[in-house]
Amino acid sequence: SEVDECGECGGDGIDEGACDCAGSVEDCAGECGGTAENCPDWVDCPSCYENTASMTAIVLDALSGDQMYADGDILAAFDDAGNNRGIAILLYPIPFGPYEGTGLYEIQIRGDAAGDAISFKYYDASEDEVLDSGTGYTFVIDDIIGDVVIPHEISVGAITLSIDIASGWNWFSLNVEGDMSIGSVMASLTSTDGDFIKSASASSTYYPDFGWYGGLDELGVIGMYKFNSANADLLVFSGAPVDPLSTPIDLASGWNWLGFTPQNDGATADALVSITTNEGDFIKNQGASSTYYSDFGWYGGLEVMAPTEGYMLSVAEGSTLTYPNFGADDALTREKSEKELPVAVSDWEVNYHDYEFNGHITMSIDSREDSHGDYIAAFVGDECRGLAERMYFPFGDSYMYSVMVYSNLADGEELRFKYYDSAIGEIVEYAETIDFTSDMIVGDGFNTFDLSREGSDLQQPIAYGISDAYPNPFNPVTSFEYTLEKDGMVQVAIYDINGRMVSELVNGYQSAGSYPVVWDAQELSSGVYMVNMISGDYSTVQKVMLIK
């Protein structure tokens, strides 16, 4: 018999040139007319593994959601070491059901033991390119995933995140969506017994024989995560990029653990433009912060928000945050290099990854004239827990120190402060102290916490108290002195005999010490009044009489 155009004996007379590949190349399935210059060298090895799982899948474009199927397309499974665990070519279009007409893939995923993290790659023959998938799978022996009616969906053409993980505490977020199970998201890490991750409402711990276990079993894109890792590592995760405009984030009054959904950096003020803001609203990541000033906007060290970083946002009023879709050039230029400290204070360094909790203090120097290049550092014992350089506060035409402070105790550690005077090269210790509290916000650009008492051994007042008013009775002015044993909040107010406040003389954070007060009661009528002082757990009342 004769040989037909495809080289087969006993051919049936198909059209001339139907199998002639002259002038073209075969595709990855061996068909003529392809453009397979980048055909992958994936090799399936059924004999390399003892067990299998069966998956019936469709492939979707991660960006558009369109179904992807064409002659010569290939789907392949891989473990986290890059070993091929199975290959499938386009099987047939689904003949019925909600996915009718969609190209179907049946792939045998191979493995020896349950628990292996599996990812997928896809060869798109029409574009002659290999696409990564953001869809993951944890291998289960003899598992059956998907069927013709409800196939498993695998997204390809995704974006791959690479997040540097330091040893210790890390705040991070995700701006792609794939298999969001904790095992899938954290699959690239060399996890160690006791590694720990928490969201605002749940947590999970890593156990070597079992994996991640706890209330946090799935991650999302609108929140951020605090991850305590025993090792420096790299978190690699792929998925479809999140569209910020269709992913609104509901904010509650108080603290919100916040992710960042855009694909590019953006100025903090632009990123938060959609929310309802109030004086004193506050945002921070692990290393910097900014405060909202009603007449001026957001200001502080946190000038830019960025993908994969985690944030905590405190707002007085709940609202909805919708991030803009930032372009590549929409962010401010950020300082990438670390500033070198003066030699005299080169040991004033803090690694925020070492600490679970942080807070913020806006400070100023009141005892002397400070200058550019000066620093304030917070200490617990001899350990530096925070450091800030003098910065200009344009809204008050003044200078301040924006100090992030750190601790592994939620509250109670006493912070002391040192100041470096760059003009004379002197290090000054101060007697003022503040007790650390997680998420504390002390002061702002207009109302700084002042350092004024130089010398760490200055004698402290021995007790809280308020002196006798003099004169008493009085008309219409009297004076007295109140004493604070420790730094803290203090209120001194005047009440009438019915318990109504008629004048508030002091309300704010003050250093330990004694303070004189003069009260002018010109606008009040004669009678008995109560002078009330409150600071921490201490409270006292003194009677005074106004006679006109």
Coordinates of C-alpha atoms in Angstrom, one line a residue:
S1 CA 0.0 0.0 0.0
E2 CA 1.0 3.6 -0.3
V3 CA 2.2 5.9 2.5
D4 CA 0.0 8.9 3.1
E5 CA 1.1 12.4 3.9
C6 CA 1.6 11.6 7.6
G7 CA 3.9 8.6 6.8
E8 CA 1.3 6.0 7.6
C9 CA 0.8 2.8 5.6
G10 CA -2.5 2.4 4.0
G11 CA -3.4 6.1 4.2
D12 CA -6.9 7.2 3.4
G13 CA -6.0 10.1 1.1
I14 CA -6.1 13.1 3.5
D15 CA -5.5 16.6 2.1
E16 CA -2.2 17.3 0.6
G17 CA 0.1 19.0 3.1
A18 CA -2.0 18.2 6.2
C19 CA 1.0 16.7 8.0
D20 CA 3.7 18.6 6.2
C21 CA 5.7 20.6 8.8
A22 CA 7.9 22.3 6.3
G23 CA 8.2 26.0 7.2
S24 CA 6.8 25.4 10.7
V25 CA 7.6 23.4 13.8
E26 CA 5.7 20.9 15.9
D27 CA 3.9 22.1 19.0
C28 CA 4.6 20.5 22.4
A29 CA 2.1 17.8 21.6
G30 CA 3.9 16.9 18.4
E31 CA 1.3 18.5 16.1
C32 CA 2.4 20.5 12.9
G33 CA 2.0 24.2 12.7
G34 CA 3.1 25.1 16.2
T35 CA 5.5 27.7 17.5
A36 CA 7.1 25.6 20.2
E37 CA 10.4 27.3 20.6
N38 CA 10.0 27.5 24.4
C39 CA 8.5 24.0 24.8
P40 CA 9.2 23.0 28.5
D41 CA 11.4 20.0 29.3
W42 CA 9.0 18.6 31.8
V43 CA 9.2 14.8 32.2
D44 CA 6.7 12.8 34.1
C45 CA 8.0 9.9 36.1
P46 CA 5.2 7.5 37.2
S47 CA 7.8 5.0 38.6
C48 CA 9.5 7.6 40.8
Y49 CA 6.6 7.8 43.4
E50 CA 4.6 5.3 45.2
N51 CA 1.2 7.0 45.4
T52 CA -1.1 9.2 43.4
A53 CA -4.0 11.6 43.6
S54 CA -6.4 12.3 40.7
M55 CA -7.3 15.8 39.7
T56 CA -9.9 16.9 37.1
A57 CA -9.3 20.6 36.4
I58 CA -9.9 23.6 34.2
V59 CA -7.4 26.3 33.8
L60 CA -8.3 30.0 34.2
D61 CA -6.3 33.1 33.4
A62 CA -5.6 34.7 36.8
L63 CA -5.8 38.2 35.5
S64 CA -9.0 38.0 33.4
G65 CA -10.7 34.9 34.7
D66 CA -11.0 33.5 31.1
Q67 CA -10.8 29.8 30.6
M68 CA -7.6 28.7 28.9
Y69 CA -7.5 25.6 26.6
A70 CA -6.0 25.0 23.2
D71 CA -4.3 22.1 21.4
G72 CA -0.8 21.7 22.7
D73 CA -1.4 23.3 26.1
I74 CA 0.2 21.4 29.0
L75 CA -0.5 21.4 32.8
A76 CA 2.1 20.1 35.2
A77 CA 2.4 19.7 39.0
F78 CA 5.6 20.3 41.0
D79 CA 6.7 20.0 44.6
D80 CA 8.5 22.8 46.4
A81 CA 11.9 21.4 45.4
G82 CA 11.0 21.8 41.7
N83 CA 10.5 18.1 41.0
N84 CA 7.8 17.2 38.5
R85 CA 4.9 15.4 40.1
G86 CA 2.6 14.9 37.1
I87 CA 1.8 16.1 33.6
A88 CA -1.5 16.4 31.7
I89 CA -2.4 17.6 28.2
L90 CA -5.8 19.0 27.1
L91 CA -8.2 16.1 27.3
Y92 CA -11.5 17.2 25.8
P93 CA -14.1 19.9 26.0
I94 CA -16.7 19.3 28.8
P95 CA -19.9 18.1 27.0
F96 CA -22.5 19.3 29.5
G97 CA -23.1 21.2 32.8
P98 CA -22.1 24.7 33.9
Y99 CA -18.7 24.3 32.3
E100 CA -19.9 23.0 28.9
G101 CA -17.4 23.6 26.2
T102 CA -14.5 24.2 28.6
G103 CA -11.2 22.4 28.0
L104 CA -10.7 19.7 30.7
Y105 CA -7.4 18.4 32.1
E106 CA -7.0 15.2 34.0
I107 CA -3.7 15.0 35.9
Q108 CA -2.3 12.2 38.1
I109 CA -0.4 14.0 41.0
R110 CA 2.3 11.7 42.3
G111 CA 4.0 11.5 45.7
D112 CA 5.3 9.2 48.4
A113 CA 3.7 10.7 51.5
A114 CA 0.8 13.0 52.4
G115 CA 1.4 16.6 53.2
D116 CA 3.6 17.6 50.3
A117 CA 2.9 21.1 49.0
I118 CA 2.1 21.0 45.3
S119 CA 2.1 23.9 42.8
F120 CA 1.3 24.1 39.1
K121 CA 2.8 25.4 35.9
Y122 CA 1.0 25.8 32.6
Y123 CA 2.4 25.8 29.1
D124 CA 0.3 28.1 26.9
A125 CA 0.9 26.9 23.4
S126 CA -0.8 29.8 21.7
E127 CA 1.7 32.2 23.4
D128 CA 4.6 29.7 23.6
E129 CA 5.2 30.6 27.3
V130 CA 5.2 28.9 30.7
L131 CA 2.9 30.5 33.3
D132 CA 3.1 30.0 37.1
S133 CA 0.0 29.2 39.0
G134 CA -1.2 30.8 42.3
T135 CA -3.2 27.7 43.0
G136 CA -1.7 25.2 45.4
Y137 CA -2.6 21.7 46.6
T138 CA -1.6 19.7 49.6
F139 CA -1.0 16.1 48.5
V140 CA -3.3 13.4 49.9
I141 CA -2.9 9.8 48.9
D142 CA -5.7 8.5 46.6
D143 CA -7.4 11.8 46.8
I144 CA -9.9 12.7 44.0
I145 CA -10.2 16.4 43.3
G146 CA -12.9 17.7 41.0
D147 CA -14.9 16.0 38.3
V148 CA -16.5 16.7 35.0
V149 CA -19.5 18.5 36.5
I150 CA -17.5 20.6 39.1
P151 CA -13.8 20.6 38.0
H152 CA -11.0 22.0 40.2
E153 CA -10.1 25.5 39.1
I154 CA -6.4 26.3 38.6
S155 CA -5.4 30.0 38.0
V156 CA -2.3 30.7 35.9
G157 CA -0.5 33.9 34.9
A158 CA -0.3 34.9 38.5
I159 CA 2.0 37.3 40.3
T160 CA 4.6 35.8 42.6
L161 CA 5.4 37.5 45.9
S162 CA 8.8 37.2 47.6
I163 CA 8.6 38.4 51.2
D164 CA 11.8 38.5 53.2
I165 CA 11.2 37.0 56.6
A166 CA 13.6 37.9 59.5
S167 CA 14.3 35.8 62.5
G168 CA 11.8 37.0 65.1
W169 CA 8.6 39.0 64.6
N170 CA 7.5 40.0 61.1
W171 CA 4.4 42.0 60.0
F172 CA 3.3 41.1 56.5
S173 CA 0.3 41.1 54.2
L174 CA -0.7 39.6 50.8
N175 CA -2.0 41.4 47.7
V176 CA -2.6 38.3 45.6
E177 CA -5.2 35.6 45.9
G178 CA -4.7 31.9 45.2
D179 CA -5.1 28.9 47.6
M180 CA -5.2 30.9 50.8
S181 CA -5.0 28.0 53.2
I182 CA -2.2 28.5 55.7
G183 CA -0.4 25.5 54.5
S184 CA -0.4 26.8 50.9
V185 CA 0.6 30.4 51.7
M186 CA 3.4 29.3 54.1
A187 CA 4.6 26.3 52.0
S188 CA 7.8 27.9 50.9
L189 CA 9.1 28.4 54.4
T190 CA 11.4 26.1 56.4
S191 CA 9.1 26.1 59.3
T192 CA 10.3 25.2 62.8
D193 CA 8.6 23.8 65.9
G194 CA 6.9 26.7 67.6
D195 CA 6.8 29.1 64.7
F196 CA 3.7 31.2 65.3
I197 CA 1.4 33.4 63.3
K198 CA -1.6 35.5 64.4
S199 CA -4.2 37.8 62.9
A200 CA -6.3 40.3 64.7
S201 CA -8.7 37.5 65.8
A202 CA -7.0 34.1 65.4
S203 CA -3.6 32.3 65.5
S204 CA -1.8 29.1 64.5
T205 CA 1.4 27.3 65.6
Y206 CA 3.6 25.0 63.5
Y207 CA 4.1 21.4 64.7
P208 CA 6.8 19.5 62.8
D209 CA 4.8 16.2 62.6
F210 CA 1.5 17.9 61.8
G211 CA 2.0 21.2 60.2
W212 CA 0.1 24.4 61.0
Y213 CA -2.6 24.0 63.5
G214 CA -4.9 26.5 65.3
G215 CA -7.8 28.9 64.7
L216 CA -6.1 30.6 61.8
D217 CA -6.5 28.1 59.0
E218 CA -6.9 30.5 56.0
L219 CA -5.2 33.9 55.2
G220 CA -6.7 36.8 53.4
V221 CA -5.8 40.1 51.7
I222 CA -7.5 42.8 53.7
G223 CA -5.7 42.1 57.0
M224 CA -2.1 41.8 58.1
Y225 CA -0.3 39.1 60.0
K226 CA 2.3 39.0 62.8
F227 CA 4.6 36.0 62.2
N228 CA 7.2 34.9 64.7
S229 CA 9.8 32.8 62.8
A230 CA 12.8 31.0 64.3
N231 CA 14.7 31.4 61.0
A232 CA 15.4 34.0 58.5
D233 CA 13.6 32.8 55.4
L234 CA 11.8 33.8 52.2
L235 CA 8.0 33.5 51.8
V236 CA 7.2 32.9 48.2
F237 CA 3.5 32.8 47.2
S238 CA 1.7 33.2 43.8
G239 CA -1.8 34.3 43.0
A240 CA -4.0 36.5 41.0
P241 CA -3.4 40.2 41.8
V242 CA -6.0 41.8 43.9
D243 CA -8.1 44.6 42.4
P244 CA -8.1 47.3 45.2
L245 CA -11.2 49.1 43.8
S246 CA -13.3 45.9 44.2
T247 CA -11.8 45.0 47.6
P248 CA -13.2 47.5 50.1
I249 CA -12.0 47.2 53.8
D250 CA -14.4 47.9 56.6
L251 CA -12.7 49.8 59.4
A252 CA -13.9 49.8 63.0
S253 CA -13.4 52.5 65.6
G254 CA -10.1 51.7 67.4
W255 CA -7.3 49.5 66.1
N256 CA -7.5 47.8 62.7
W257 CA -4.9 45.2 61.4
L258 CA -4.5 46.3 57.9
G259 CA -3.2 44.8 54.7
F260 CA -2.2 46.6 51.5
T261 CA -4.0 45.4 48.4
P262 CA -2.5 47.6 45.6
Q263 CA 0.3 46.2 43.4
N264 CA 2.5 49.3 43.7
D265 CA 3.7 51.6 46.5
G266 CA 1.6 54.7 47.3
A267 CA 1.9 57.8 49.5
T268 CA 0.2 57.2 52.8
A269 CA -2.0 60.3 52.4
D270 CA -3.2 59.0 49.0
A271 CA -3.7 55.4 50.2
L272 CA -6.0 56.5 53.1
V273 CA -7.9 59.3 51.3
S274 CA -11.2 57.3 51.2
I275 CA -11.5 57.0 55.0
T276 CA -13.2 59.3 57.5
T277 CA -10.4 60.9 59.4
N278 CA -10.2 62.7 62.8
E279 CA -7.5 64.5 64.8
G280 CA -5.1 62.0 66.3
D281 CA -5.9 59.0 63.9
F282 CA -2.7 57.0 63.7
I283 CA -1.0 54.5 61.4
K284 CA 2.1 52.4 62.0
N285 CA 4.1 49.5 60.7
Q286 CA 7.0 47.8 62.5
G287 CA 9.4 50.7 62.0
A288 CA 7.6 54.0 61.5
S289 CA 4.3 55.8 62.0
S290 CA 2.2 58.8 61.0
T291 CA -0.4 60.9 62.8
Y292 CA -3.4 62.7 61.2
Y293 CA -3.7 66.4 62.0
S294 CA -7.1 67.8 61.1
D295 CA -5.8 71.0 59.5
F296 CA -2.9 69.5 57.7
G297 CA -3.3 65.8 57.0
W298 CA -1.0 62.8 57.6
Y299 CA 2.5 63.5 58.8
G300 CA 5.3 61.4 60.3
G301 CA 8.0 58.9 59.3
L302 CA 5.5 56.6 57.5
E303 CA 5.3 58.5 54.2
V304 CA 4.7 55.5 51.9
M305 CA 2.7 52.3 52.1
A306 CA 3.8 49.3 50.1
P307 CA 2.7 45.8 49.1
T308 CA 3.4 42.9 51.5
E309 CA 3.9 45.2 54.5
G310 CA 1.6 45.0 57.5
Y311 CA 0.0 48.0 59.2
M312 CA -2.0 48.9 62.3
L313 CA -4.4 51.8 61.9
S314 CA -6.2 53.5 64.8
V315 CA -9.2 55.6 63.9
A316 CA -11.7 57.4 66.0
E317 CA -14.6 56.7 63.6
G318 CA -15.3 53.6 61.6
S319 CA -15.6 53.9 57.8
T320 CA -14.7 52.0 54.6
L321 CA -11.2 52.0 53.1
T322 CA -10.9 51.6 49.3
Y323 CA -7.3 51.8 48.2
P324 CA -6.5 53.5 44.8
N325 CA -5.0 51.4 42.0
F326 CA -1.5 52.9 42.3
G327 CA 0.7 53.0 39.2
A328 CA 4.4 52.2 39.3
D329 CA 5.4 55.9 39.7
D330 CA 2.7 57.0 42.2
A331 CA 4.7 56.6 45.4
L332 CA 7.1 59.1 47.0
T333 CA 10.8 58.3 46.7
R334 CA 11.9 56.3 49.7
E335 CA 15.3 56.3 51.4
K336 CA 16.5 52.7 50.9
S337 CA 19.9 52.9 52.7
E338 CA 20.3 52.9 56.4
K339 CA 21.5 56.1 58.0
E340 CA 24.9 55.7 59.8
L341 CA 24.8 56.7 63.4
P342 CA 27.5 58.9 65.0
V343 CA 30.3 56.9 66.5
A344 CA 29.4 58.1 70.1
V345 CA 26.0 56.4 69.8
S346 CA 26.8 53.6 67.3
D347 CA 25.5 51.1 69.9
W348 CA 22.1 52.8 70.0
E349 CA 20.4 50.2 67.7
V350 CA 17.2 48.3 67.9
N351 CA 16.1 45.3 65.8
Y352 CA 12.3 45.5 65.8
H353 CA 12.0 41.9 64.8
D354 CA 13.1 41.0 68.3
Y355 CA 9.9 42.3 69.8
E356 CA 6.3 41.4 69.7
F357 CA 4.8 44.7 70.8
N358 CA 5.4 48.3 69.9
G359 CA 4.2 51.8 70.7
H360 CA 5.0 55.4 69.8
I361 CA 6.2 58.5 71.7
T362 CA 6.5 62.0 70.2
M363 CA 9.2 63.8 72.2
S364 CA 11.1 67.0 72.4
I365 CA 14.1 68.4 74.3
D366 CA 13.1 71.1 76.8
S367 CA 16.2 71.5 78.9
R368 CA 18.5 72.9 76.1
E369 CA 18.7 74.0 72.5
D370 CA 18.8 71.0 70.2
S371 CA 20.0 70.8 66.6
H372 CA 20.1 68.8 63.4
G373 CA 21.7 65.4 63.9
D374 CA 20.6 65.0 67.5
Y375 CA 19.0 61.8 68.7
I376 CA 16.8 60.5 71.5
A377 CA 16.9 56.8 72.5
A378 CA 14.6 54.8 74.8
F379 CA 16.1 52.2 77.0
V380 CA 15.1 49.4 79.3
G381 CA 18.1 48.9 81.4
D382 CA 21.1 48.9 79.0
E383 CA 19.0 47.7 76.1
C384 CA 18.0 50.2 73.4
R385 CA 14.3 50.0 72.7
G386 CA 13.8 52.9 70.3
L387 CA 15.7 55.6 68.5
A388 CA 14.8 58.7 66.6
E389 CA 16.6 61.6 65.0
R390 CA 15.4 65.2 65.3
M391 CA 12.9 66.1 62.6
Y392 CA 11.0 69.3 61.6
F393 CA 7.3 69.6 62.4
P394 CA 6.1 72.1 59.7
F395 CA 2.6 72.7 61.1
G396 CA 4.0 74.0 64.4
D397 CA 7.3 75.4 63.0
S398 CA 9.0 73.3 65.7
Y399 CA 11.1 70.2 66.1
M400 CA 10.3 66.7 67.5
Y401 CA 11.5 63.2 67.8
S402 CA 9.2 60.4 66.5
V403 CA 10.2 57.4 68.6
M404 CA 8.9 53.9 68.0
V405 CA 9.4 51.8 71.2
Y406 CA 9.4 48.1 71.6
S407 CA 8.9 45.4 74.2
N408 CA 8.0 41.7 74.5
L409 CA 5.7 42.5 77.5
A410 CA 2.3 44.0 76.7
D411 CA 2.8 46.5 79.5
G412 CA 4.9 47.3 82.6
E413 CA 8.5 47.8 81.4
E414 CA 9.9 51.2 82.4
L415 CA 11.4 53.2 79.6
R416 CA 14.2 55.7 80.3
F417 CA 15.7 58.2 77.8
K418 CA 19.1 59.4 76.6
Y419 CA 19.8 62.3 74.3
Y420 CA 22.7 62.8 72.0
D421 CA 23.7 66.5 71.6
S422 CA 25.6 66.4 68.3
A423 CA 26.9 70.0 68.7
I424 CA 29.1 69.1 71.7
G425 CA 29.2 65.3 71.3
E426 CA 27.5 64.8 74.7
I427 CA 25.2 62.1 75.9
V428 CA 22.6 63.3 78.4
E429 CA 20.5 61.0 80.6
Y430 CA 17.0 62.2 81.7
A431 CA 15.0 61.4 84.8
E432 CA 11.6 61.3 83.0
T433 CA 10.3 57.7 82.6
I434 CA 7.3 56.2 80.8
D435 CA 5.8 52.7 81.4
F436 CA 5.5 50.8 78.2
T437 CA 2.0 49.7 77.0
S438 CA 1.4 47.9 73.7
D439 CA 0.1 50.3 71.1
M440 CA 0.6 53.3 73.3
I441 CA 0.5 56.7 71.6
V442 CA 2.0 59.4 73.7
G443 CA 2.1 63.0 72.4
D444 CA 2.0 64.4 68.9
G445 CA 3.7 67.2 67.0
F446 CA 1.7 69.9 68.9
N447 CA 1.8 68.2 72.3
T448 CA 5.2 66.5 72.8
F449 CA 6.4 64.6 75.7
D450 CA 9.2 66.9 77.0
L451 CA 12.5 65.9 78.4
S452 CA 13.6 68.5 80.9
R453 CA 15.1 66.9 84.0
E454 CA 18.7 66.1 83.2
G455 CA 20.5 63.5 85.2
S456 CA 19.1 60.0 86.0
D457 CA 19.7 60.3 89.8
L458 CA 17.5 63.4 90.4
Q459 CA 15.4 63.0 93.5
Q460 CA 11.8 62.1 92.8
P461 CA 8.9 63.6 94.8
I462 CA 8.1 61.2 97.6
A463 CA 4.3 61.0 97.2
Y464 CA 1.3 62.2 95.3
G465 CA -0.5 65.1 97.0
I466 CA -2.0 68.6 96.8
S467 CA -1.0 71.4 99.1
D468 CA -3.5 73.6 101.1
A469 CA -5.0 76.3 99.0
Y470 CA -4.0 79.8 100.0
P471 CA -5.7 82.0 100.8
N472 CA -8.8 80.0 101.9
P473 CA -11.4 81.5 102.1
F474 CA -10.5 83.6 99.0
N475 CA -11.8 86.3 96.7
P476 CA -11.5 85.6 93.8
V477 CA -8.0 84.1 93.4
T478 CA -6.3 81.3 95.3
S479 CA -3.3 79.1 94.6
F480 CA -1.9 75.7 95.6
E481 CA 0.7 73.1 94.4
Y482 CA 0.2 69.5 93.4
T483 CA 2.8 66.7 93.4
L484 CA 3.2 63.7 91.1
E485 CA 5.2 60.7 92.4
K486 CA 5.6 59.2 88.9
D487 CA 5.2 60.4 85.3
G488 CA 1.7 60.0 84.0
M489 CA -1.7 61.5 83.2
V490 CA -3.1 64.0 85.7
Q491 CA -6.3 65.9 86.0
V492 CA -7.0 68.8 88.4
A493 CA -10.6 70.1 88.3
I494 CA -13.0 72.2 90.3
Y495 CA -16.5 71.0 91.3
D496 CA -19.4 72.7 92.9
I497 CA -21.3 71.2 95.8
N498 CA -23.7 69.5 93.4
G499 CA -20.8 67.6 91.7
R500 CA -20.8 69.6 88.5
M501 CA -17.4 70.5 87.1
V502 CA -17.0 74.3 86.8
S503 CA -13.4 74.5 85.8
E504 CA -10.7 72.1 84.6
L505 CA -7.2 73.5 85.5
V506 CA -5.0 70.6 84.3
N507 CA -5.5 67.6 82.1
G508 CA -2.6 65.8 80.4
Y509 CA 0.6 63.8 80.7
Q510 CA 3.2 65.3 83.0
S511 CA 6.6 64.3 84.4
A512 CA 7.0 63.5 88.1
G513 CA 7.4 66.7 90.1
S514 CA 5.6 69.5 91.8
Y515 CA 3.5 72.1 89.9
P516 CA 2.0 75.4 91.1
V517 CA -1.6 76.3 90.1
V518 CA -3.4 79.6 90.3
W519 CA -7.2 79.5 90.2
D520 CA -9.2 82.7 89.3
A521 CA -12.9 82.2 90.3
Q522 CA -14.0 85.7 89.0
E523 CA -16.9 84.3 87.0
L524 CA -18.3 82.1 89.8
S525 CA -20.6 82.9 92.7
S526 CA -19.8 82.6 96.4
G527 CA -19.9 79.2 97.9
V528 CA -18.0 76.0 98.7
Y529 CA -16.0 74.3 95.9
M530 CA -14.0 71.0 95.7
V531 CA -10.5 70.9 94.2
N532 CA -10.1 67.3 92.8
M533 CA -6.8 65.8 91.7
I534 CA -6.6 62.4 89.9
S535 CA -3.4 60.7 88.7
G536 CA -3.4 56.9 88.0
D537 CA -5.0 55.2 91.0
Y538 CA -4.5 58.3 93.2
S539 CA -7.3 60.7 93.9
T540 CA -7.8 63.5 96.5
V541 CA -10.3 66.3 97.2
Q542 CA -9.8 69.6 99.0
K543 CA -12.6 72.1 100.0
V544 CA -12.2 75.8 99.3
M545 CA -14.6 78.7 100.0
L546 CA -15.2 81.6 97.7
I547 CA -16.5 84.7 99.4
K548 CA -17.4 87.8 97.4

